[in-house]
Amino acid sequence: MQKTITPHKPAFILSPNIQGKGLLAPRGVCACCDILAVSDTGQNRVFIWKNFSYLENKEPDVVLGQDDFSGTGRNTGADVNASSLQYPSGIWTDGQKLVVADAWNHRVLIWHSLPTQNGQPADVVVGQKDFESNQPNVEGLSKLPSAQSLYWCYGVTSDGKSLWIADTGNRRVLFYNKIPTENFAAADKVIGQNSFEERDYDHNNAIWPYSVKLSINGTLAITDTQYYRVLIWKNKEDAFTKQADIILGQKDFESNGQNQYRSLPAANTLNWCYDSCFFRNGIFVTDTGNSRILHWKKLPETNNANADELFGQPNFEVNGETSLSMKAMAENEMYWAFAITTHQQQLIVADTGNHRILFYNL
């Protein structure tokens, strides 16, 4: 018998009208020190709100990737450069620095201080020799990766000192001891491959690492999209040499079924998961294909544990989707949510299919 759960209702919905346009498929969100940063992925730009109040749909203060708020073109409709973006995804800020995974330009852009001007050029590029290059693995699809290259990099995170990049197309996560200050910096370590020159397919490692996240206690989570699981290391240092300690969404490293080969989800299944986020002693996961967010209030000690709580659906056994385009949206539902973060006592969700950002009080 299905267990009915009282749906979580968003405390606030951010769906701004920016010169006649709203958000389009946002796939990145980060908040810190009253700064909100959102990757407006479908329109090739990043928005920054300063002193965000979480109370009103005000326009952002700064747009990156475009010359002004009216622009939406890939690389501003021109050649790639230090100011342009193409399908920006993962984003990180500590209120001072800003890091953006410029996924389809196969690079990560870094601003050493929070941008204050529209279209402000980045200070550093990672994954390319210069700001005018954007080929996968520097020289094209046929080339093997290196410690300096990227291919479809979708996720970034930092502790303010080091940098982690989910180099998705190369099936690995790159680690930099320090946030790079020069272009084309080489990574110091790699997770998921035996060397920087490999990109093999191995179920013991993340097959399609879309997101990488850290807890304040040094726990590491990699959201492995194509194997419908999240891999967790209790100590981030172990990730360079050992298998994950915990698997969410599957019973073991060999298993890879959508909803564990079931027609409907359950409290322990995942389907096209794209992001995760630590909160207190637990973790949130975007179960994107099931249009819901799962919450484990405490990190499990064993694989395949049931989640304690969910957002976006009335119970664990349904996966209904509600899109604004279908004109049947309920405000407590979501549609293909890709990214999440927490700030103070709020869960912030990029409700990608509904082109909006949801805020839940925790």
mmCIF file of C-alpha atoms in Angstrom:
data_model
loop_
_atom_site.group_PDB
_atom_site.id
_atom_site.type_symbol
_atom_site.label_atom_id
_atom_site.label_comp_id
_atom_site.label_asym_id
_atom_site.label_seq_id
_atom_site.Cartn_x
_atom_site.Cartn_y
_atom_site.Cartn_z
ATOM 1 C CA MET A 1 0.000 0.000 0.000
ATOM 2 C CA GLN A 2 1.348 3.413 -0.943
ATOM 3 C CA LYS A 3 2.274 5.678 1.920
ATOM 4 C CA THR A 4 0.832 9.151 1.475
ATOM 5 C CA ILE A 5 3.221 11.917 2.406
ATOM 6 C CA THR A 6 2.284 15.523 3.041
ATOM 7 C CA PRO A 7 3.830 17.328 0.049
ATOM 8 C CA HIS A 8 6.439 19.969 0.715
ATOM 9 C CA LYS A 9 5.258 23.318 -0.549
ATOM 10 C CA PRO A 10 7.868 25.810 -1.783
ATOM 11 C CA ALA A 11 8.247 28.856 0.416
ATOM 12 C CA PHE A 12 9.191 30.893 -2.644
ATOM 13 C CA ILE A 13 9.343 30.412 -6.410
ATOM 14 C CA LEU A 14 11.841 32.432 -8.422
ATOM 15 C CA SER A 15 10.587 32.879 -11.970
ATOM 16 C CA PRO A 16 11.765 36.345 -12.974
ATOM 17 C CA ASN A 17 10.720 38.269 -16.080
ATOM 18 C CA ILE A 18 13.936 39.647 -17.522
ATOM 19 C CA GLN A 19 13.225 41.990 -20.427
ATOM 20 C CA GLY A 20 10.304 39.837 -21.484
ATOM 21 C CA LYS A 21 12.116 36.523 -21.018
ATOM 22 C CA GLY A 22 12.214 34.086 -18.154
ATOM 23 C CA LEU A 23 14.676 31.368 -17.283
ATOM 24 C CA LEU A 24 15.156 28.553 -19.789
ATOM 25 C CA ALA A 25 16.176 25.133 -18.454
ATOM 26 C CA PRO A 26 18.438 26.307 -15.609
ATOM 27 C CA ARG A 27 20.937 23.564 -14.706
ATOM 28 C CA GLY A 28 23.077 25.166 -12.035
ATOM 29 C CA VAL A 29 22.401 26.961 -8.764
ATOM 30 C CA CYS A 30 24.592 28.092 -5.879
ATOM 31 C CA ALA A 31 23.998 30.416 -2.933
ATOM 32 C CA CYS A 32 26.380 31.900 -0.370
ATOM 33 C CA CYS A 33 26.531 35.048 1.737
ATOM 34 C CA ASP A 34 23.204 36.320 0.330
ATOM 35 C CA ILE A 35 24.565 35.868 -3.202
ATOM 36 C CA LEU A 36 22.495 33.728 -5.559
ATOM 37 C CA ALA A 37 24.036 32.472 -8.808
ATOM 38 C CA VAL A 38 22.017 30.607 -11.436
ATOM 39 C CA SER A 39 23.120 29.032 -14.710
ATOM 40 C CA ASP A 40 20.380 29.943 -17.188
ATOM 41 C CA THR A 41 21.630 27.077 -19.294
ATOM 42 C CA GLY A 42 19.217 27.156 -22.207
ATOM 43 C CA GLN A 43 20.020 30.808 -22.839
ATOM 44 C CA ASN A 44 23.796 30.551 -22.426
ATOM 45 C CA ARG A 45 24.150 32.914 -19.501
ATOM 46 C CA VAL A 46 24.699 33.105 -15.750
ATOM 47 C CA PHE A 47 22.734 35.405 -13.458
ATOM 48 C CA ILE A 48 23.976 36.850 -10.176
ATOM 49 C CA TRP A 49 21.702 38.336 -7.550
ATOM 50 C CA LYS A 50 23.348 40.311 -4.734
ATOM 51 C CA ASN A 51 21.688 40.650 -1.319
ATOM 52 C CA PHE A 52 19.015 38.253 -2.515
ATOM 53 C CA SER A 53 16.028 38.365 -0.195
ATOM 54 C CA TYR A 54 14.222 35.126 -1.213
ATOM 55 C CA LEU A 55 11.045 37.161 -1.160
ATOM 56 C CA GLU A 56 10.586 38.721 -4.566
ATOM 57 C CA ASN A 57 11.073 37.992 -8.249
ATOM 58 C CA LYS A 58 13.467 40.855 -8.812
ATOM 59 C CA GLU A 59 15.776 40.991 -11.796
ATOM 60 C CA PRO A 60 19.377 39.854 -11.310
ATOM 61 C CA ASP A 61 22.111 42.404 -10.815
ATOM 62 C CA VAL A 62 24.612 40.937 -13.272
ATOM 63 C CA VAL A 63 24.480 38.709 -16.351
ATOM 64 C CA LEU A 64 27.526 36.788 -17.584
ATOM 65 C CA GLY A 65 27.952 35.154 -20.978
ATOM 66 C CA GLN A 66 26.048 37.937 -22.757
ATOM 67 C CA ASP A 67 26.633 41.644 -23.308
ATOM 68 C CA ASP A 68 23.349 42.538 -21.650
ATOM 69 C CA PHE A 69 20.140 40.993 -20.343
ATOM 70 C CA SER A 70 18.607 40.710 -23.813
ATOM 71 C CA GLY A 71 21.303 38.379 -25.170
ATOM 72 C CA THR A 72 20.845 34.600 -25.282
ATOM 73 C CA GLY A 73 23.050 33.297 -28.108
ATOM 74 C CA ARG A 74 25.695 30.622 -27.817
ATOM 75 C CA ASN A 75 28.997 32.435 -27.334
ATOM 76 C CA THR A 76 26.983 35.625 -27.971
ATOM 77 C CA GLY A 77 26.453 34.456 -31.536
ATOM 78 C CA ALA A 78 30.143 34.886 -32.311
ATOM 79 C CA ASP A 79 33.448 33.138 -31.616
ATOM 80 C CA VAL A 80 34.217 31.837 -28.150
ATOM 81 C CA ASN A 81 36.029 34.318 -25.892
ATOM 82 C CA ALA A 82 36.653 35.204 -22.259
ATOM 83 C CA SER A 83 33.169 36.680 -21.879
ATOM 84 C CA SER A 84 31.074 34.062 -23.662
ATOM 85 C CA LEU A 85 29.276 30.912 -22.532
ATOM 86 C CA GLN A 86 27.794 27.879 -24.231
ATOM 87 C CA TYR A 87 25.491 25.729 -22.099
ATOM 88 C CA PRO A 88 26.779 26.734 -18.648
ATOM 89 C CA SER A 89 25.888 24.125 -16.039
ATOM 90 C CA GLY A 90 27.513 23.562 -12.632
ATOM 91 C CA ILE A 91 28.319 26.711 -10.680
ATOM 92 C CA TRP A 92 30.086 27.503 -7.406
ATOM 93 C CA THR A 93 30.688 30.651 -5.399
ATOM 94 C CA ASP A 94 31.772 31.517 -1.883
ATOM 95 C CA GLY A 95 30.532 35.076 -2.295
ATOM 96 C CA GLN A 96 33.950 36.172 -3.525
ATOM 97 C CA LYS A 97 35.201 33.833 -6.258
ATOM 98 C CA LEU A 98 32.977 32.399 -8.978
ATOM 99 C CA VAL A 99 33.526 29.148 -10.910
ATOM 100 C CA VAL A 100 31.335 28.090 -13.868
ATOM 101 C CA ALA A 101 31.355 24.827 -15.812
ATOM 102 C CA ASP A 102 31.080 26.122 -19.388
ATOM 103 C CA ALA A 103 30.113 22.648 -20.524
ATOM 104 C CA TRP A 104 29.785 22.873 -24.293
ATOM 105 C CA ASN A 105 32.931 24.977 -24.593
ATOM 106 C CA HIS A 106 34.702 22.147 -22.742
ATOM 107 C CA ARG A 107 36.173 24.484 -20.171
ATOM 108 C CA VAL A 108 35.755 25.889 -16.680
ATOM 109 C CA LEU A 109 35.833 29.653 -16.186
ATOM 110 C CA ILE A 110 37.058 31.318 -12.993
ATOM 111 C CA TRP A 111 36.498 34.859 -11.745
ATOM 112 C CA HIS A 112 38.805 35.667 -8.822
ATOM 113 C CA SER A 113 36.374 38.249 -7.522
ATOM 114 C CA LEU A 114 32.605 38.244 -7.883
ATOM 115 C CA PRO A 115 31.732 39.922 -11.212
ATOM 116 C CA THR A 116 30.142 43.356 -11.008
ATOM 117 C CA GLN A 117 29.661 44.147 -14.708
ATOM 118 C CA ASN A 118 27.500 42.530 -17.371
ATOM 119 C CA GLY A 119 29.521 40.350 -19.714
ATOM 120 C CA GLN A 120 32.578 40.629 -17.495
ATOM 121 C CA PRO A 121 35.382 38.412 -18.874
ATOM 122 C CA ALA A 122 36.683 35.551 -16.768
ATOM 123 C CA ASP A 123 40.138 35.779 -15.236
ATOM 124 C CA VAL A 124 41.193 32.178 -15.861
ATOM 125 C CA VAL A 125 40.211 29.319 -18.161
ATOM 126 C CA VAL A 126 40.739 25.650 -17.283
ATOM 127 C CA GLY A 127 40.606 22.939 -19.930
ATOM 128 C CA GLN A 128 41.723 25.107 -22.861
ATOM 129 C CA LYS A 129 45.018 26.785 -23.805
ATOM 130 C CA ASP A 130 43.352 30.174 -24.136
ATOM 131 C CA PHE A 131 39.952 31.863 -24.132
ATOM 132 C CA GLU A 132 39.583 31.547 -27.906
ATOM 133 C CA SER A 133 39.664 27.716 -27.958
ATOM 134 C CA ASN A 134 36.819 25.309 -27.222
ATOM 135 C CA GLN A 135 37.519 21.866 -28.699
ATOM 136 C CA PRO A 136 36.951 18.748 -26.540
ATOM 137 C CA ASN A 137 40.238 17.561 -25.073
ATOM 138 C CA VAL A 138 41.872 20.615 -26.645
ATOM 139 C CA GLU A 139 42.404 19.064 -30.082
ATOM 140 C CA GLY A 140 39.108 17.285 -30.795
ATOM 141 C CA LEU A 141 37.017 14.204 -30.057
ATOM 142 C CA SER A 142 39.609 11.741 -31.322
ATOM 143 C CA LYS A 143 42.236 12.898 -28.840
ATOM 144 C CA LEU A 144 42.822 11.222 -25.504
ATOM 145 C CA PRO A 145 42.440 13.347 -22.386
ATOM 146 C CA SER A 146 45.286 14.815 -20.374
ATOM 147 C CA ALA A 147 45.734 16.496 -16.999
ATOM 148 C CA GLN A 148 44.937 19.793 -18.741
ATOM 149 C CA SER A 149 41.952 18.887 -20.923
ATOM 150 C CA LEU A 150 38.191 18.667 -20.476
ATOM 151 C CA TYR A 151 35.298 17.151 -22.393
ATOM 152 C CA TRP A 152 31.724 18.026 -21.480
ATOM 153 C CA CYS A 153 32.510 19.238 -17.970
ATOM 154 C CA TYR A 154 29.189 19.654 -16.174
ATOM 155 C CA GLY A 155 29.991 19.932 -12.463
ATOM 156 C CA VAL A 156 32.278 22.026 -10.261
ATOM 157 C CA THR A 157 32.783 22.492 -6.551
ATOM 158 C CA SER A 158 35.339 23.910 -4.169
ATOM 159 C CA ASP A 159 36.129 24.355 -0.508
ATOM 160 C CA GLY A 160 37.499 27.811 -1.246
ATOM 161 C CA LYS A 161 41.023 26.494 -1.685
ATOM 162 C CA SER A 162 40.990 23.444 -3.972
ATOM 163 C CA LEU A 163 38.882 22.787 -7.073
ATOM 164 C CA TRP A 164 36.993 19.683 -8.226
ATOM 165 C CA ILE A 165 35.640 19.285 -11.766
ATOM 166 C CA ALA A 166 33.242 16.609 -13.011
ATOM 167 C CA ASP A 167 34.853 15.986 -16.403
ATOM 168 C CA THR A 168 31.815 14.071 -17.567
ATOM 169 C CA GLY A 169 32.729 13.178 -21.139
ATOM 170 C CA ASN A 170 36.079 11.780 -19.995
ATOM 171 C CA ARG A 171 34.379 9.703 -17.265
ATOM 172 C CA ARG A 172 36.428 11.187 -14.440
ATOM 173 C CA VAL A 173 36.684 13.863 -11.772
ATOM 174 C CA LEU A 174 39.730 16.141 -11.747
ATOM 175 C CA PHE A 175 41.211 17.602 -8.578
ATOM 176 C CA TYR A 176 43.346 20.740 -8.308
ATOM 177 C CA ASN A 177 45.203 21.411 -5.055
ATOM 178 C CA LYS A 178 44.584 25.136 -5.521
ATOM 179 C CA ILE A 179 42.006 27.042 -7.518
ATOM 180 C CA PRO A 180 43.996 27.795 -10.688
ATOM 181 C CA THR A 181 45.309 31.297 -11.226
ATOM 182 C CA GLU A 182 46.757 30.650 -14.704
ATOM 183 C CA ASN A 183 45.161 29.367 -17.900
ATOM 184 C CA PHE A 184 45.406 25.695 -18.906
ATOM 185 C CA ALA A 185 46.416 24.525 -15.431
ATOM 186 C CA ALA A 186 47.085 20.811 -14.997
ATOM 187 C CA ALA A 187 45.071 18.818 -12.490
ATOM 188 C CA ASP A 188 46.970 17.256 -9.593
ATOM 189 C CA LYS A 189 44.878 14.092 -9.195
ATOM 190 C CA VAL A 190 42.161 12.143 -10.958
ATOM 191 C CA ILE A 191 39.228 10.058 -9.692
ATOM 192 C CA GLY A 192 37.771 7.292 -11.822
ATOM 193 C CA GLN A 193 40.749 6.507 -14.065
ATOM 194 C CA ASN A 194 44.203 5.021 -13.504
ATOM 195 C CA SER A 195 45.899 7.898 -15.304
ATOM 196 C CA PHE A 196 45.092 11.250 -16.886
ATOM 197 C CA GLU A 197 45.319 9.711 -20.360
ATOM 198 C CA GLU A 198 42.538 7.132 -19.857
ATOM 199 C CA ARG A 199 38.760 7.364 -20.169
ATOM 200 C CA ASP A 200 37.763 3.726 -19.865
ATOM 201 C CA TYR A 201 34.272 2.479 -19.032
ATOM 202 C CA ASP A 202 34.405 0.682 -15.665
ATOM 203 C CA HIS A 203 31.375 0.045 -13.461
ATOM 204 C CA ASN A 204 33.596 0.240 -10.375
ATOM 205 C CA ASN A 205 34.023 3.943 -11.120
ATOM 206 C CA ALA A 206 31.615 6.685 -12.085
ATOM 207 C CA ILE A 207 30.430 6.015 -15.651
ATOM 208 C CA TRP A 208 29.000 9.482 -16.274
ATOM 209 C CA PRO A 209 30.001 11.775 -13.364
ATOM 210 C CA TYR A 210 27.760 14.807 -13.709
ATOM 211 C CA SER A 211 28.193 16.401 -10.296
ATOM 212 C CA VAL A 212 30.775 16.398 -7.507
ATOM 213 C CA LYS A 213 30.035 17.755 -4.041
ATOM 214 C CA LEU A 214 31.855 18.075 -0.702
ATOM 215 C CA SER A 215 30.586 18.221 2.845
ATOM 216 C CA ILE A 216 32.132 20.467 5.476
ATOM 217 C CA ASN A 217 33.464 17.273 7.101
ATOM 218 C CA GLY A 218 35.318 16.147 3.975
ATOM 219 C CA THR A 219 32.809 13.619 2.649
ATOM 220 C CA LEU A 220 32.718 13.392 -1.161
ATOM 221 C CA ALA A 221 29.745 12.561 -3.400
ATOM 222 C CA ILE A 222 29.811 11.925 -7.150
ATOM 223 C CA THR A 223 26.448 11.741 -8.905
ATOM 224 C CA ASP A 224 26.840 9.031 -11.561
ATOM 225 C CA THR A 225 24.027 9.752 -13.981
ATOM 226 C CA GLN A 226 24.168 6.807 -16.398
ATOM 227 C CA TYR A 227 24.353 4.209 -13.633
ATOM 228 C CA TYR A 228 21.495 5.873 -11.727
ATOM 229 C CA ARG A 229 23.461 6.126 -8.491
ATOM 230 C CA VAL A 230 25.421 8.366 -6.171
ATOM 231 C CA LEU A 231 28.861 7.254 -5.000
ATOM 232 C CA ILE A 232 29.954 8.464 -1.566
ATOM 233 C CA TRP A 233 33.378 8.411 0.108
ATOM 234 C CA LYS A 234 33.391 9.173 3.830
ATOM 235 C CA ASN A 235 36.864 10.672 3.417
ATOM 236 C CA LYS A 236 37.488 12.581 0.183
ATOM 237 C CA GLU A 237 41.146 11.481 0.138
ATOM 238 C CA ASP A 238 40.069 7.851 -0.295
ATOM 239 C CA ALA A 239 38.398 8.652 -3.618
ATOM 240 C CA PHE A 240 41.759 8.731 -5.412
ATOM 241 C CA THR A 241 42.665 5.154 -4.493
ATOM 242 C CA LYS A 242 39.556 3.288 -3.284
ATOM 243 C CA GLN A 243 36.041 2.383 -4.320
ATOM 244 C CA ALA A 244 33.191 4.364 -2.848
ATOM 245 C CA ASP A 245 32.103 3.452 0.673
ATOM 246 C CA ILE A 246 28.388 3.863 -0.014
ATOM 247 C CA ILE A 247 26.140 3.585 -3.064
ATOM 248 C CA LEU A 248 22.761 5.285 -3.192
ATOM 249 C CA GLY A 249 20.301 4.034 -5.802
ATOM 250 C CA GLN A 250 21.836 0.589 -6.454
ATOM 251 C CA LYS A 251 22.677 -2.479 -4.367
ATOM 252 C CA ASP A 252 26.246 -2.934 -5.675
ATOM 253 C CA PHE A 253 28.756 -1.668 -8.239
ATOM 254 C CA GLU A 254 27.532 -4.029 -10.972
ATOM 255 C CA SER A 255 23.886 -2.938 -10.831
ATOM 256 C CA ASN A 256 22.694 -0.155 -13.103
ATOM 257 C CA GLY A 257 18.922 -0.352 -13.563
ATOM 258 C CA GLN A 258 16.661 2.656 -13.887
ATOM 259 C CA ASN A 259 14.595 2.464 -10.706
ATOM 260 C CA GLN A 260 16.404 -0.871 -10.260
ATOM 261 C CA TYR A 261 14.533 -2.298 -13.276
ATOM 262 C CA ARG A 262 11.115 -1.437 -11.856
ATOM 263 C CA SER A 263 8.311 0.313 -13.708
ATOM 264 C CA LEU A 264 7.788 2.640 -10.741
ATOM 265 C CA PRO A 265 10.260 4.161 -8.295
ATOM 266 C CA ALA A 266 10.697 3.366 -4.624
ATOM 267 C CA ALA A 267 12.354 5.021 -1.651
ATOM 268 C CA ASN A 268 15.728 3.506 -2.607
ATOM 269 C CA THR A 269 15.739 3.930 -6.413
ATOM 270 C CA LEU A 270 17.062 6.594 -8.767
ATOM 271 C CA ASN A 271 16.467 7.452 -12.410
ATOM 272 C CA TRP A 272 18.744 9.867 -14.287
ATOM 273 C CA CYS A 273 20.091 11.556 -11.169
ATOM 274 C CA TYR A 274 22.183 14.685 -11.866
ATOM 275 C CA ASP A 275 23.173 16.370 -8.597
ATOM 276 C CA SER A 276 23.485 15.968 -4.849
ATOM 277 C CA CYS A 277 24.011 18.235 -1.887
ATOM 278 C CA PHE A 278 25.102 17.618 1.686
ATOM 279 C CA PHE A 279 23.045 19.104 4.501
ATOM 280 C CA ARG A 280 23.812 18.645 8.184
ATOM 281 C CA ASN A 281 24.508 14.909 8.596
ATOM 282 C CA GLY A 282 22.632 13.828 5.477
ATOM 283 C CA ILE A 283 22.356 14.336 1.745
ATOM 284 C CA PHE A 284 19.839 15.478 -0.885
ATOM 285 C CA VAL A 285 19.811 13.954 -4.380
ATOM 286 C CA THR A 286 18.074 15.188 -7.530
ATOM 287 C CA ASP A 287 16.252 12.117 -8.812
ATOM 288 C CA THR A 288 15.730 13.926 -12.085
ATOM 289 C CA GLY A 289 14.062 11.220 -14.157
ATOM 290 C CA ASN A 290 11.505 10.705 -11.407
ATOM 291 C CA SER A 291 10.976 14.468 -11.040
ATOM 292 C CA ARG A 292 11.679 14.474 -7.325
ATOM 293 C CA ILE A 293 14.291 15.236 -4.694
ATOM 294 C CA LEU A 294 15.244 12.496 -2.216
ATOM 295 C CA HIS A 295 16.591 13.248 1.248
ATOM 296 C CA TRP A 296 18.573 10.938 3.491
ATOM 297 C CA LYS A 297 18.598 12.705 6.855
ATOM 298 C CA LYS A 298 21.708 10.780 7.864
ATOM 299 C CA LEU A 299 24.299 9.274 5.542
ATOM 300 C CA PRO A 300 23.588 5.538 5.284
ATOM 301 C CA GLU A 301 26.139 2.967 6.389
ATOM 302 C CA THR A 302 25.118 0.440 3.718
ATOM 303 C CA ASN A 303 24.298 0.462 0.011
ATOM 304 C CA ASN A 304 20.793 0.876 -1.358
ATOM 305 C CA ALA A 305 19.316 2.529 1.720
ATOM 306 C CA ASN A 306 15.814 4.009 1.642
ATOM 307 C CA ALA A 307 15.482 7.774 1.610
ATOM 308 C CA ASP A 308 13.685 9.333 4.549
ATOM 309 C CA GLU A 309 11.949 12.167 2.768
ATOM 310 C CA LEU A 310 11.062 13.431 -0.698
ATOM 311 C CA PHE A 311 10.102 16.655 -2.439
ATOM 312 C CA GLY A 312 8.047 16.997 -5.615
ATOM 313 C CA GLN A 313 5.845 13.870 -5.371
ATOM 314 C CA PRO A 314 3.075 12.711 -3.019
ATOM 315 C CA ASN A 315 4.767 9.381 -2.216
ATOM 316 C CA PHE A 316 7.818 7.288 -3.091
ATOM 317 C CA GLU A 317 5.959 5.080 -5.596
ATOM 318 C CA VAL A 318 4.947 7.697 -8.169
ATOM 319 C CA ASN A 319 6.969 9.641 -10.707
ATOM 320 C CA GLY A 320 4.451 11.962 -12.290
ATOM 321 C CA GLU A 321 5.825 14.972 -14.125
ATOM 322 C CA THR A 322 4.216 18.384 -14.274
ATOM 323 C CA SER A 323 5.431 20.913 -16.812
ATOM 324 C CA LEU A 324 4.336 24.506 -17.075
ATOM 325 C CA SER A 325 4.085 23.901 -20.807
ATOM 326 C CA MET A 326 1.334 21.358 -20.099
ATOM 327 C CA LYS A 327 -0.717 24.009 -18.271
ATOM 328 C CA ALA A 328 -1.405 21.655 -15.389
ATOM 329 C CA MET A 329 1.231 22.654 -12.866
ATOM 330 C CA ALA A 330 0.804 22.422 -9.106
ATOM 331 C CA GLU A 331 3.212 24.599 -7.181
ATOM 332 C CA ASN A 332 4.418 21.769 -4.947
ATOM 333 C CA GLU A 333 5.449 19.627 -7.942
ATOM 334 C CA MET A 334 8.553 19.726 -10.115
ATOM 335 C CA TYR A 335 9.630 18.619 -13.573
ATOM 336 C CA TRP A 336 13.100 17.229 -14.240
ATOM 337 C CA ALA A 337 15.035 19.076 -11.537
ATOM 338 C CA PHE A 338 18.771 19.050 -12.335
ATOM 339 C CA ALA A 339 20.559 21.004 -9.597
ATOM 340 C CA ILE A 340 20.247 21.655 -5.875
ATOM 341 C CA THR A 341 22.015 23.529 -3.123
ATOM 342 C CA THR A 342 21.297 24.510 0.455
ATOM 343 C CA HIS A 343 21.761 27.901 2.050
ATOM 344 C CA GLN A 344 21.161 28.458 5.734
ATOM 345 C CA GLN A 345 17.849 26.654 6.336
ATOM 346 C CA GLN A 346 16.655 26.448 2.750
ATOM 347 C CA LEU A 347 16.798 23.862 -0.005
ATOM 348 C CA ILE A 348 17.155 25.552 -3.408
ATOM 349 C CA VAL A 349 16.171 23.559 -6.500
ATOM 350 C CA ALA A 350 16.716 24.287 -10.187
ATOM 351 C CA ASP A 351 13.330 23.050 -11.405
ATOM 352 C CA THR A 352 14.731 22.734 -14.906
ATOM 353 C CA GLY A 353 11.709 21.493 -16.848
ATOM 354 C CA ASN A 354 9.540 24.233 -15.345
ATOM 355 C CA HIS A 355 12.188 26.937 -15.959
ATOM 356 C CA ARG A 356 12.249 28.224 -12.394
ATOM 357 C CA ILE A 357 14.021 28.016 -9.038
ATOM 358 C CA LEU A 358 12.223 26.572 -5.990
ATOM 359 C CA PHE A 359 13.009 27.442 -2.362
ATOM 360 C CA TYR A 360 11.929 25.122 0.469
ATOM 361 C CA ASN A 361 12.242 25.853 4.164
ATOM 362 C CA LEU A 362 14.013 23.059 6.031
#
